[in-house]
Amino acid sequence: MALSEIAEAGHRTDVLAGTKPRKQARNRRWAFLGVVPFFAYIAVFLLIPTGKLIVGAFTTTTGAFTFSNIASIFHAPYPAAFEFSVELSALSALWGGIMGFLVANAVLHHGVPRWVRPAYLSFSGMAANFAGIPLAFAFTATLGNLGVVTILLKHLGFNIYPSFSLQGLLGASLVYLFFQFPLMILLMIPVIEGLRKEWREAASNLGATSFGFWRHIGLPVVTPSLLGLMVLLFGNAFSAYATAYALGISNLVTIQIGQFINGNNVFAPQDAYALAFGMIVIIVITIIIYTLLQRRSSRWLK
Amino acid sequence: MAQVSASPAAPAALSSHRLRRVRSRVPVWHLLWLLVAAIFFLLPIYSVVQFSLEGTLPGQGVFHWYETVFDDPMFRSTFWLSIQISLETVAVSLLLMVPTVFWIHLRLPRLRPVMDLITILPFVVPPIVLIVGLAPMLRKFSWLIVRPEVLALIYVVFALPFLYRALDAGLRAIDLRTLVEAAESLGSSIPGTLLRVILPNLRAAIIGGSLLTVAISMGEFTVASLLGFFTFPVYTYEIATSTAYEGVALSFISFIFVWAAMLALYLLGSGGRGAAGVAITD
């Protein structure tokens, strides 16, 4: 830190001595050239395609302005797809959020053996990134029709089929839980670590039990973060495609959009644009809620 | 940090020490939740291993499905294709991002909020949404859309938030201005400084970001399958729909691959911080 202060002071003397300002001003004018390649790349591969689909959601094939594309996503089968997407994302976010919070809290308890923390953290890092095709088939091998656990339960006298299926709300949310739950553990750990140790000690000195601490201090402070991260998990599940595709779920928004694309062709592009736009709207709403909750929680947490 | 707060008042330190000893008995429900998590995580992995060893005919080895998969020339070619695409993604990402983030930290700190916004965009526009806008655009470049390299160019966007965050944290941790001025006063040019002074200081951030980029590119299915490329995840899907046992064996192989990448990442972060690199916003 001292070094940077010296550097700052050096700057100031340079400015006072009048040797650098002109050069610096000239540098600043041309400095933006250094980021042109990056912004050009982002424009071509992210901004322009996004702009194109947003414009496409509001124009006819001939280029005239219209609301009829947007109106079409309120007709079957799309509302049902949006509904199932929201239900599945919300359920997996709720489960994942609560369990992730409880496990993060347990992992951080200083009484647990020393190996627990690195074991759970590194495994969580792996599982949170283990979404997609292999995850879907891992659960087929576990809870599918001929899955290892399905057959084990059958031997024990519990026949989960046909009432259970990996394509239903319960089954699919269990699969999603495999990446939501560890993600929540990783995201929740810094939040719980941010709870000041002094509060815990003060509460304990005043005779509070661990339960009392959480009820009156911990939970009220942590709740905005907890809700914010659950909203984030919702967005994470909402945009999942590969896992659902491999499970064979068809009534999800992402799968419906995928059906319009084959190679470099987009069939019925107007509907695809409108659905994609609908997804963007929902994700933007989740990010706004997340940001508001995050702002609220940063008041108390370190 | 705890040491700093404890050192001024010895009695406080003593009482907190005693408290820690009293509380070090772990409540039962903590152990219960840890156990539930362990069962939930390990059961699918156990099932995958068990399932991939089943369904063989008499006379076939225990690892029959793995042997079948390894003997399949498509396994080798798709795996190699995915590795190639991942390495291309890492190369393009680093070439694009390292100088940009360095330059923003050094000369254009006002652009940092803009960068924060841009790095959120890949979550607002997930792969399945992006491809709707991108596919019709790419159609105009018919020479590009038939080449698998196009996937690497697209994956750069998906890897952007993670690489940016890693590089941003890495550059925050060093005293960039002092290093650059010291190098300048010794007669080094800006590119020379970046190459010989900054890059070695960012090694951990670069390796960490690259590992995440590889994990993302190796597992990407959405864009690859919709654009019609036969990468490793697409091959896994195709195999699994015809022979479940082989598909599950392939899933286990991907699992080992992701685990190796994440373990390397975790060891690199040497305890905690590195593992927080996950495919998601903060």
XYZ file of C-alpha atoms in Angstrom:
584
model
C 0.000 0.000 0.000
C 2.832 2.328 0.849
C 4.299 1.680 -2.574
C 1.143 2.752 -4.359
C 1.042 5.922 -2.271
C 4.571 6.660 -3.384
C 3.531 6.024 -6.951
C 0.537 8.332 -6.504
C 2.774 11.011 -5.054
C 5.118 10.554 -7.980
C 2.209 11.144 -10.318
C 1.250 14.309 -8.527
C 4.754 15.752 -8.694
C 4.918 14.902 -12.384
C 1.654 16.739 -12.954
C 2.888 19.723 -10.929
C 6.171 19.810 -12.777
C 4.230 19.924 -16.027
C 6.238 17.236 -17.757
C 3.531 14.642 -18.269
C 0.085 16.227 -18.556
C 0.169 16.759 -22.291
C 1.436 13.280 -22.917
C -1.172 11.848 -20.558
C -4.008 13.744 -22.216
C -2.867 12.469 -25.573
C -2.571 8.946 -24.154
C -6.071 9.124 -22.767
C -7.517 10.168 -26.100
C -5.971 7.148 -27.827
C -6.237 4.752 -24.896
C -9.701 3.560 -25.983
C -8.126 2.031 -29.117
C -6.763 -0.728 -26.860
C -10.237 -2.088 -26.128
C -11.647 -1.816 -29.663
C -10.907 -5.474 -30.611
C -12.694 -6.751 -27.509
C -15.781 -4.594 -27.997
C -15.900 -5.448 -31.706
C -15.838 -9.170 -30.828
C -18.571 -8.776 -28.203
C -20.637 -6.762 -30.687
C -20.438 -9.455 -33.373
C -20.976 -12.518 -31.182
C -23.234 -11.158 -28.433
C -24.727 -7.683 -28.900
C -25.775 -7.771 -32.560
C -27.361 -11.276 -32.370
C -29.235 -10.234 -29.219
C -30.377 -6.998 -30.846
C -31.401 -8.930 -33.934
C -33.639 -11.300 -32.009
C -35.203 -8.496 -29.964
C -35.997 -6.564 -33.147
C -37.172 -9.820 -34.737
C -39.599 -10.377 -31.879
C -41.398 -7.168 -32.921
C -41.246 -7.332 -36.725
C -43.004 -9.360 -39.407
C -41.087 -11.373 -41.994
C -41.291 -8.355 -44.312
C -39.859 -6.047 -41.657
C -42.965 -4.184 -40.482
C -43.545 -3.509 -36.791
C -45.941 -5.922 -35.067
C -47.054 -7.270 -31.718
C -48.417 -10.474 -33.228
C -45.190 -12.456 -32.567
C -45.376 -11.611 -28.890
C -49.098 -12.387 -28.905
C -48.368 -15.835 -30.344
C -46.424 -16.913 -27.244
C -49.693 -16.640 -25.304
C -51.172 -19.442 -27.424
C -50.742 -23.194 -26.923
C -48.330 -24.873 -26.414
C -46.186 -21.991 -25.187
C -47.981 -20.880 -21.973
C -47.776 -24.465 -20.675
C -44.051 -24.534 -21.517
C -43.423 -21.260 -19.682
C -45.447 -22.566 -16.749
C -43.492 -25.819 -16.459
C -40.186 -23.962 -16.902
C -41.101 -21.621 -14.058
C -42.375 -24.435 -11.807
C -39.313 -26.604 -12.361
C -36.890 -23.701 -11.898
C -38.681 -22.453 -8.771
C -38.880 -25.884 -7.154
C -35.237 -26.732 -7.822
C -34.178 -23.262 -6.626
C -36.208 -23.657 -3.426
C -34.833 -27.114 -2.606
C -31.327 -26.218 -3.678
C -31.425 -22.925 -1.805
C -32.565 -24.337 1.519
C -30.332 -27.416 1.424
C -27.338 -25.435 0.170
C -27.772 -22.983 3.037
C -27.996 -25.747 5.661
C -24.988 -27.617 4.313
C -22.883 -24.457 3.898
C -23.624 -23.633 7.523
C -22.684 -27.155 8.633
C -19.454 -27.158 6.606
C -18.380 -23.884 8.237
C -18.933 -25.131 11.788
C -15.483 -25.164 13.364
C -16.146 -28.439 15.123
C -16.352 -30.544 11.958
C -13.259 -32.564 11.039
C -10.628 -30.714 9.078
C -11.073 -32.694 5.845
C -14.797 -31.923 5.558
C -14.413 -28.421 4.224
C -12.030 -29.057 1.292
C -13.877 -32.282 0.450
C -17.300 -30.615 0.255
C -16.019 -27.479 -1.465
C -14.067 -29.231 -4.202
C -16.896 -31.676 -4.758
C -19.369 -28.801 -4.974
C -17.190 -27.069 -7.551
C -17.295 -30.238 -9.608
C -21.026 -30.956 -9.233
C -22.053 -27.356 -9.943
C -20.299 -27.676 -13.308
C -21.546 -31.193 -14.001
C -24.741 -30.245 -15.802
C -25.920 -31.325 -19.206
C -25.843 -34.638 -21.024
C -23.786 -36.765 -18.577
C -25.889 -35.558 -15.632
C -29.116 -36.626 -17.295
C -27.766 -40.119 -18.002
C -26.303 -40.376 -14.505
C -29.817 -39.915 -13.131
C -31.252 -42.339 -15.673
C -28.815 -44.883 -14.234
C -29.942 -43.928 -10.710
C -33.686 -43.312 -10.788
C -34.657 -44.286 -14.344
C -36.920 -47.252 -15.064
C -33.984 -49.659 -14.634
C -31.941 -47.399 -12.394
C -29.839 -48.839 -9.589
C -31.782 -47.048 -6.837
C -35.147 -47.801 -8.486
C -34.353 -51.520 -8.448
C -32.962 -51.358 -4.922
C -36.188 -49.712 -3.733
C -38.204 -52.339 -5.600
C -36.361 -55.075 -3.689
C -37.217 -53.255 -0.475
C -40.874 -53.224 -1.494
C -41.197 -49.617 -2.701
C -42.215 -49.392 -6.321
C -41.694 -45.744 -7.298
C -42.845 -46.315 -10.894
C -45.172 -45.466 -12.603
C -46.148 -42.543 -10.315
C -42.566 -41.154 -10.438
C -40.754 -40.148 -13.606
C -37.588 -38.209 -14.392
C -39.633 -36.112 -16.822
C -42.115 -34.993 -14.165
C -41.782 -32.019 -11.861
C -40.431 -34.018 -8.918
C -38.003 -36.166 -10.936
C -36.651 -33.330 -13.073
C -36.199 -31.064 -10.053
C -34.177 -33.835 -8.369
C -31.870 -33.924 -11.403
C -31.526 -30.130 -11.412
C -30.843 -30.279 -7.682
C -27.555 -32.026 -8.460
C -26.130 -28.749 -9.815
C -28.314 -26.245 -7.904
C -27.530 -27.599 -4.442
C -23.697 -27.478 -4.707
C -23.883 -24.106 -6.440
C -25.816 -22.761 -3.453
C -23.217 -24.210 -1.064
C -20.449 -22.341 -2.896
C -22.394 -19.082 -3.113
C -23.674 -19.222 0.468
C -20.311 -19.816 2.149
C -19.030 -16.236 1.731
C -22.386 -14.938 3.011
C -22.236 -16.989 6.218
C -18.571 -16.133 6.636
C -19.655 -12.482 6.414
C -21.730 -12.834 9.583
C -19.581 -11.147 12.171
C -18.019 -13.427 14.720
C -18.578 -10.756 17.381
C -22.368 -11.022 16.949
C -22.222 -14.723 17.562
C -20.011 -14.264 20.583
C -22.154 -11.431 21.945
C -25.308 -13.506 21.537
C -23.611 -16.476 23.154
C -22.376 -14.343 26.070
C -25.915 -13.102 26.600
C -27.049 -16.703 26.848
C -28.451 -17.272 23.358
C -28.456 -20.820 22.043
C -27.341 -21.523 18.490
C -31.026 -21.704 17.515
C -31.712 -18.390 19.251
C -28.810 -16.753 17.435
C -30.104 -17.885 14.038
C -33.695 -16.934 14.808
C -33.025 -13.415 16.038
C -29.762 -12.384 14.355
C -28.456 -14.792 11.731
C -31.573 -15.372 9.656
C -32.781 -11.746 9.552
C -29.336 -10.669 8.333
C -28.877 -13.523 5.887
C -32.423 -13.653 4.451
C -31.947 -11.054 1.659
C -28.840 -12.912 0.439
C -30.582 -16.247 0.781
C -33.526 -15.059 -1.307
C -31.249 -13.306 -3.786
C -29.195 -16.445 -4.382
C -32.376 -18.513 -4.745
C -33.511 -16.075 -7.446
C -30.146 -16.627 -9.104
C -30.618 -20.402 -8.935
C -34.017 -19.888 -10.544
C -32.406 -18.118 -13.499
C -29.765 -20.835 -13.698
C -32.385 -23.587 -13.987
C -34.604 -21.541 -16.264
C -31.973 -21.288 -19.007
C -30.897 -24.958 -18.808
C -31.322 -26.820 -22.093
C -29.005 -29.825 -22.401
C -30.053 -31.589 -19.185
C -33.759 -31.288 -20.006
C -33.169 -32.323 -23.626
C -31.328 -35.486 -22.623
C -34.009 -36.325 -20.054
C -36.581 -36.082 -22.835
C -38.650 -33.252 -21.363
C -40.474 -31.448 -24.155
C -42.680 -28.823 -22.507
C -39.973 -26.366 -21.460
C -39.363 -22.990 -23.099
C -35.730 -23.780 -23.893
C -36.705 -27.068 -25.579
C -39.479 -25.346 -27.539
C -36.947 -22.800 -28.815
C -34.484 -25.565 -29.724
C -37.097 -27.214 -31.932
C -37.022 -24.201 -34.246
C -33.306 -24.472 -34.930
C -31.606 -27.039 -37.114
C -28.140 -26.407 -38.462
C -28.098 -22.843 -39.659
C -31.840 -22.781 -40.304
C -34.349 -21.172 -38.008
C -37.868 -22.394 -38.785
C -40.704 -20.005 -37.972
C -38.131 -17.429 -36.847
C -40.830 -15.035 -35.661
C -42.011 -17.497 -32.988
C -38.420 -18.384 -32.026
C -37.518 -14.704 -31.635
C -40.614 -14.035 -29.531
C -39.940 -17.019 -27.221
C -36.280 -16.056 -26.856
C -37.350 -12.502 -26.068
C -39.766 -13.835 -23.442
C -36.887 -15.719 -21.817
C -34.712 -12.592 -21.792
C -37.513 -10.653 -20.081
C -37.869 -13.261 -17.329
C -34.103 -13.505 -16.763
C -33.758 -9.702 -16.644
C -36.499 -9.609 -13.995
C -34.656 -12.232 -11.916
C -31.390 -10.290 -12.175
C -33.097 -7.052 -11.094
C -34.625 -8.792 -8.053
C -31.243 -10.366 -7.266
C -29.466 -6.998 -7.475
C -32.023 -5.299 -5.211
C -31.780 -8.066 -2.603
C -27.981 -8.042 -2.848
C -27.916 -4.301 -2.225
C -30.072 -4.779 0.842
C -27.920 -7.546 2.267
C -24.649 -5.660 1.753
C -25.770 -3.250 4.508
C -25.020 -5.802 7.199
C -22.548 -8.255 5.788
C -18.839 -7.636 5.560
C -8.786 -10.798 10.437
C -9.813 -12.551 13.623
C -6.292 -12.116 14.959
C -6.405 -8.390 14.387
C -9.672 -7.994 16.266
C -8.553 -10.238 19.110
C -5.081 -8.832 19.754
C -5.889 -5.449 21.347
C -7.792 -6.930 24.271
C -6.333 -10.060 25.780
C -9.422 -10.961 27.896
C -11.644 -10.858 24.805
C -9.273 -13.202 23.017
C -9.315 -15.520 25.991
C -13.111 -15.634 26.178
C -13.476 -16.258 22.447
C -10.935 -19.033 22.743
C -12.900 -20.639 25.549
C -16.124 -20.231 23.590
C -14.633 -22.001 20.630
C -13.694 -24.953 22.769
C -17.127 -25.124 24.343
C -18.867 -24.921 20.985
C -16.620 -27.316 19.159
C -19.063 -30.154 19.730
C -20.880 -30.260 16.426
C -24.691 -30.251 16.714
C -26.325 -33.421 15.456
C -28.347 -31.673 12.742
C -25.175 -30.311 11.139
C -23.850 -33.856 10.827
C -27.253 -34.945 9.541
C -27.213 -32.347 6.751
C -23.649 -33.228 5.816
C -24.721 -36.859 5.614
C -27.797 -36.060 3.492
C -25.599 -34.047 1.103
C -23.024 -36.832 0.890
C -25.702 -39.428 0.105
C -27.352 -37.190 -2.479
C -24.016 -36.533 -4.221
C -22.615 -40.036 -4.032
C -25.708 -42.091 -4.865
C -25.840 -41.044 -8.558
C -22.091 -41.591 -8.899
C -22.312 -45.025 -7.309
C -25.268 -45.824 -9.589
C -23.365 -44.728 -12.691
C -20.449 -47.006 -11.840
C -22.758 -49.904 -10.952
C -24.919 -49.435 -14.052
C -21.936 -49.200 -16.415
C -20.678 -52.594 -15.181
C -24.053 -54.307 -15.709
C -25.789 -55.757 -18.734
C -22.839 -57.735 -20.038
C -23.232 -61.197 -21.523
C -21.428 -64.209 -20.020
C -17.837 -64.297 -21.234
C -17.565 -60.532 -21.546
C -15.284 -58.689 -19.145
C -16.463 -56.498 -16.266
C -15.366 -53.399 -18.134
C -17.007 -54.527 -21.364
C -18.874 -51.242 -21.982
C -15.758 -49.176 -21.371
C -13.797 -51.405 -23.769
C -16.534 -51.043 -26.391
C -16.495 -47.268 -26.005
C -12.700 -46.958 -26.127
C -12.589 -49.167 -29.226
C -15.073 -46.954 -31.027
C -13.155 -44.708 -33.450
C -15.946 -42.144 -33.047
C -15.075 -41.880 -29.354
C -11.528 -40.900 -30.157
C -12.417 -38.519 -32.966
C -15.179 -36.702 -31.064
C -13.119 -36.472 -27.889
C -10.227 -35.074 -29.884
C -12.521 -32.613 -31.654
C -13.850 -31.345 -28.316
C -10.306 -31.016 -26.944
C -9.287 -29.056 -30.035
C -12.299 -26.736 -29.746
C -11.577 -26.212 -26.039
C -7.960 -25.283 -26.688
C -8.992 -22.908 -29.477
C -11.519 -21.319 -27.124
C -8.829 -20.851 -24.469
C -6.385 -19.373 -27.001
C -8.877 -16.885 -28.476
C -10.235 -15.969 -25.025
C -6.797 -15.257 -23.587
C -5.627 -13.291 -26.645
C -8.763 -11.179 -26.471
C -9.180 -10.794 -22.729
C -5.718 -10.500 -21.157
C -4.623 -7.341 -23.021
C -8.121 -5.832 -22.689
C -8.475 -6.348 -18.936
C -4.858 -5.229 -18.413
C -5.469 -2.084 -20.431
C -8.732 -1.296 -18.618
C -7.054 -1.627 -15.234
C -4.133 0.509 -16.317
C -5.636 3.269 -18.431
C -9.427 3.007 -18.607
C -10.699 2.227 -15.096
C -13.865 4.143 -15.978
C -14.815 1.241 -18.250
C -14.992 -1.219 -15.349
C -18.758 -0.773 -14.740
C -19.271 -1.344 -18.480
C -17.257 -4.551 -18.241
C -19.299 -5.686 -15.235
C -22.450 -5.173 -17.284
C -21.053 -7.009 -20.313
C -19.998 -9.963 -18.183
C -23.588 -10.319 -16.900
C -24.941 -10.429 -20.468
C -24.042 -14.089 -21.178
C -26.401 -15.013 -18.310
C -29.170 -12.766 -19.594
C -28.694 -14.287 -23.044
C -28.055 -18.010 -22.376
C -26.768 -20.256 -25.207
C -30.217 -21.361 -26.354
C -31.322 -17.713 -26.706
C -28.095 -16.465 -28.272
C -28.144 -19.121 -30.965
C -31.592 -17.956 -32.137
C -30.099 -14.586 -33.037
C -26.689 -15.884 -34.090
C -27.637 -18.771 -36.417
C -29.323 -16.574 -39.084
C -26.353 -14.178 -38.909
C -23.804 -16.953 -39.358
C -25.688 -18.325 -42.347
C -24.364 -15.397 -44.352
C -20.818 -16.634 -43.677
C -21.224 -20.055 -45.249
C -17.466 -20.771 -45.198
C -17.426 -20.268 -41.414
C -20.555 -22.095 -40.326
C -19.380 -25.446 -41.693
C -16.130 -25.329 -39.723
C -16.046 -26.549 -36.079
C -13.831 -23.554 -35.242
C -17.028 -21.489 -35.234
C -17.931 -23.229 -31.958
C -14.723 -21.962 -30.338
C -15.573 -18.414 -31.436
C -19.023 -18.734 -29.799
C -17.726 -20.431 -26.627
C -15.463 -17.425 -26.052
C -18.656 -15.540 -25.169
C -19.769 -18.235 -22.686
C -16.358 -18.292 -21.016
C -16.128 -14.500 -20.886
C -17.640 -13.928 -17.412
C -15.412 -16.514 -15.716
C -12.223 -15.499 -17.426
C -12.958 -11.813 -16.823
C -13.637 -12.409 -13.151
C -10.455 -14.456 -12.731
C -8.309 -11.869 -14.546
C -9.981 -8.960 -12.763
C -9.298 -10.539 -9.360
C -5.728 -11.361 -10.396
C -5.026 -7.779 -11.505
C -6.619 -6.358 -8.362
C -4.251 -8.442 -6.255
C -1.084 -6.921 -7.759
C 0.064 -3.332 -7.663
C -0.277 -2.851 -11.393
C 0.633 0.844 -11.635
C 3.836 0.469 -9.650
C 4.892 -2.595 -11.632
C 4.248 -0.858 -14.962
C 6.042 2.320 -13.909
C 8.983 0.350 -12.610
C 9.182 -1.542 -15.906
C 8.805 1.682 -17.895
C 11.573 3.392 -15.977
C 13.789 0.435 -16.835
C 13.006 1.034 -20.505
C 10.376 -1.634 -21.167
C 7.594 -1.028 -23.692
C 3.944 -1.645 -22.745
C 3.690 -4.960 -24.682
C 7.023 -6.020 -23.207
C 5.796 -5.211 -19.713
C 2.588 -7.129 -20.273
C 4.488 -10.151 -21.527
C 7.415 -10.227 -19.100
C 6.073 -8.575 -15.921
C 2.288 -8.839 -15.785
C 1.727 -12.292 -17.318
C 3.965 -14.133 -14.797
C 2.083 -12.343 -11.995
C -1.259 -13.440 -13.436
C -0.285 -17.073 -13.913
C -2.707 -18.450 -11.316
C -5.606 -16.374 -12.649
C -4.850 -17.387 -16.244
C -4.566 -21.094 -15.467
C -7.710 -21.010 -13.319
C -9.727 -19.157 -15.948
C -8.443 -21.493 -18.668
C -9.421 -24.615 -16.717
C -12.970 -23.300 -16.320
C -13.033 -22.414 -20.017
C -11.976 -25.974 -20.911
C -14.658 -27.423 -18.612
C -17.325 -25.231 -20.234
C -16.243 -25.943 -23.820
C -15.822 -29.692 -23.299
C -19.354 -30.066 -21.934
C -21.220 -27.642 -24.202
C -24.090 -29.404 -25.947
C -26.735 -26.810 -26.866
C -24.932 -24.856 -29.577
C -22.899 -27.796 -30.881
C -25.960 -29.996 -31.404
C -28.183 -27.243 -32.815
C -25.513 -26.175 -35.318
C -25.006 -29.838 -36.220
C -21.460 -30.516 -35.008
C -20.519 -33.946 -33.689
C -18.632 -33.036 -30.521
C -18.080 -35.306 -27.512
C -21.314 -34.370 -25.651
C -23.330 -34.814 -28.865
C -21.688 -38.226 -29.369
C -22.481 -39.152 -25.740
C -26.121 -38.273 -26.338
C -26.313 -40.246 -29.593
C -24.692 -43.333 -28.032
C -26.839 -43.200 -24.906
C -30.060 -43.146 -26.912
C -29.018 -46.378 -28.672
C -27.142 -48.265 -25.896
C -27.864 -47.000 -22.383
C -24.896 -48.882 -20.853
C -22.363 -47.295 -23.194
C -23.936 -43.881 -22.659
C -23.634 -44.239 -18.902
C -20.013 -45.367 -19.259
C -19.368 -42.223 -21.336
C -21.097 -40.123 -18.665
C -18.695 -41.528 -16.091
C -15.742 -40.622 -18.307
C -17.021 -37.013 -18.601
C -17.536 -36.961 -14.869
C -13.905 -37.931 -14.260
C -12.799 -35.274 -16.737
C -14.792 -32.468 -15.070
C -13.654 -33.643 -11.659
C -9.990 -33.552 -12.705
C -10.393 -30.020 -14.071
C -12.168 -28.801 -10.930
C -9.709 -30.542 -8.625
C -6.841 -28.832 -10.446
C -8.700 -25.549 -10.074
C -9.232 -26.143 -6.386
C -5.613 -27.077 -5.741
C -4.576 -23.992 -7.677
C -6.715 -21.793 -5.435
C -5.016 -23.699 -2.573
C -8.014 -23.873 -0.315
C -11.403 -22.379 -0.917
C -11.250 -19.380 -3.233
C -10.518 -21.269 -6.428
C -13.427 -23.630 -6.058
C -15.854 -20.716 -6.217
C -15.389 -20.682 -9.987
C -18.731 -21.936 -11.153
C -20.762 -21.372 -14.241
C -22.876 -18.604 -12.771
C -22.971 -14.908 -11.834
C -21.977 -13.916 -8.281
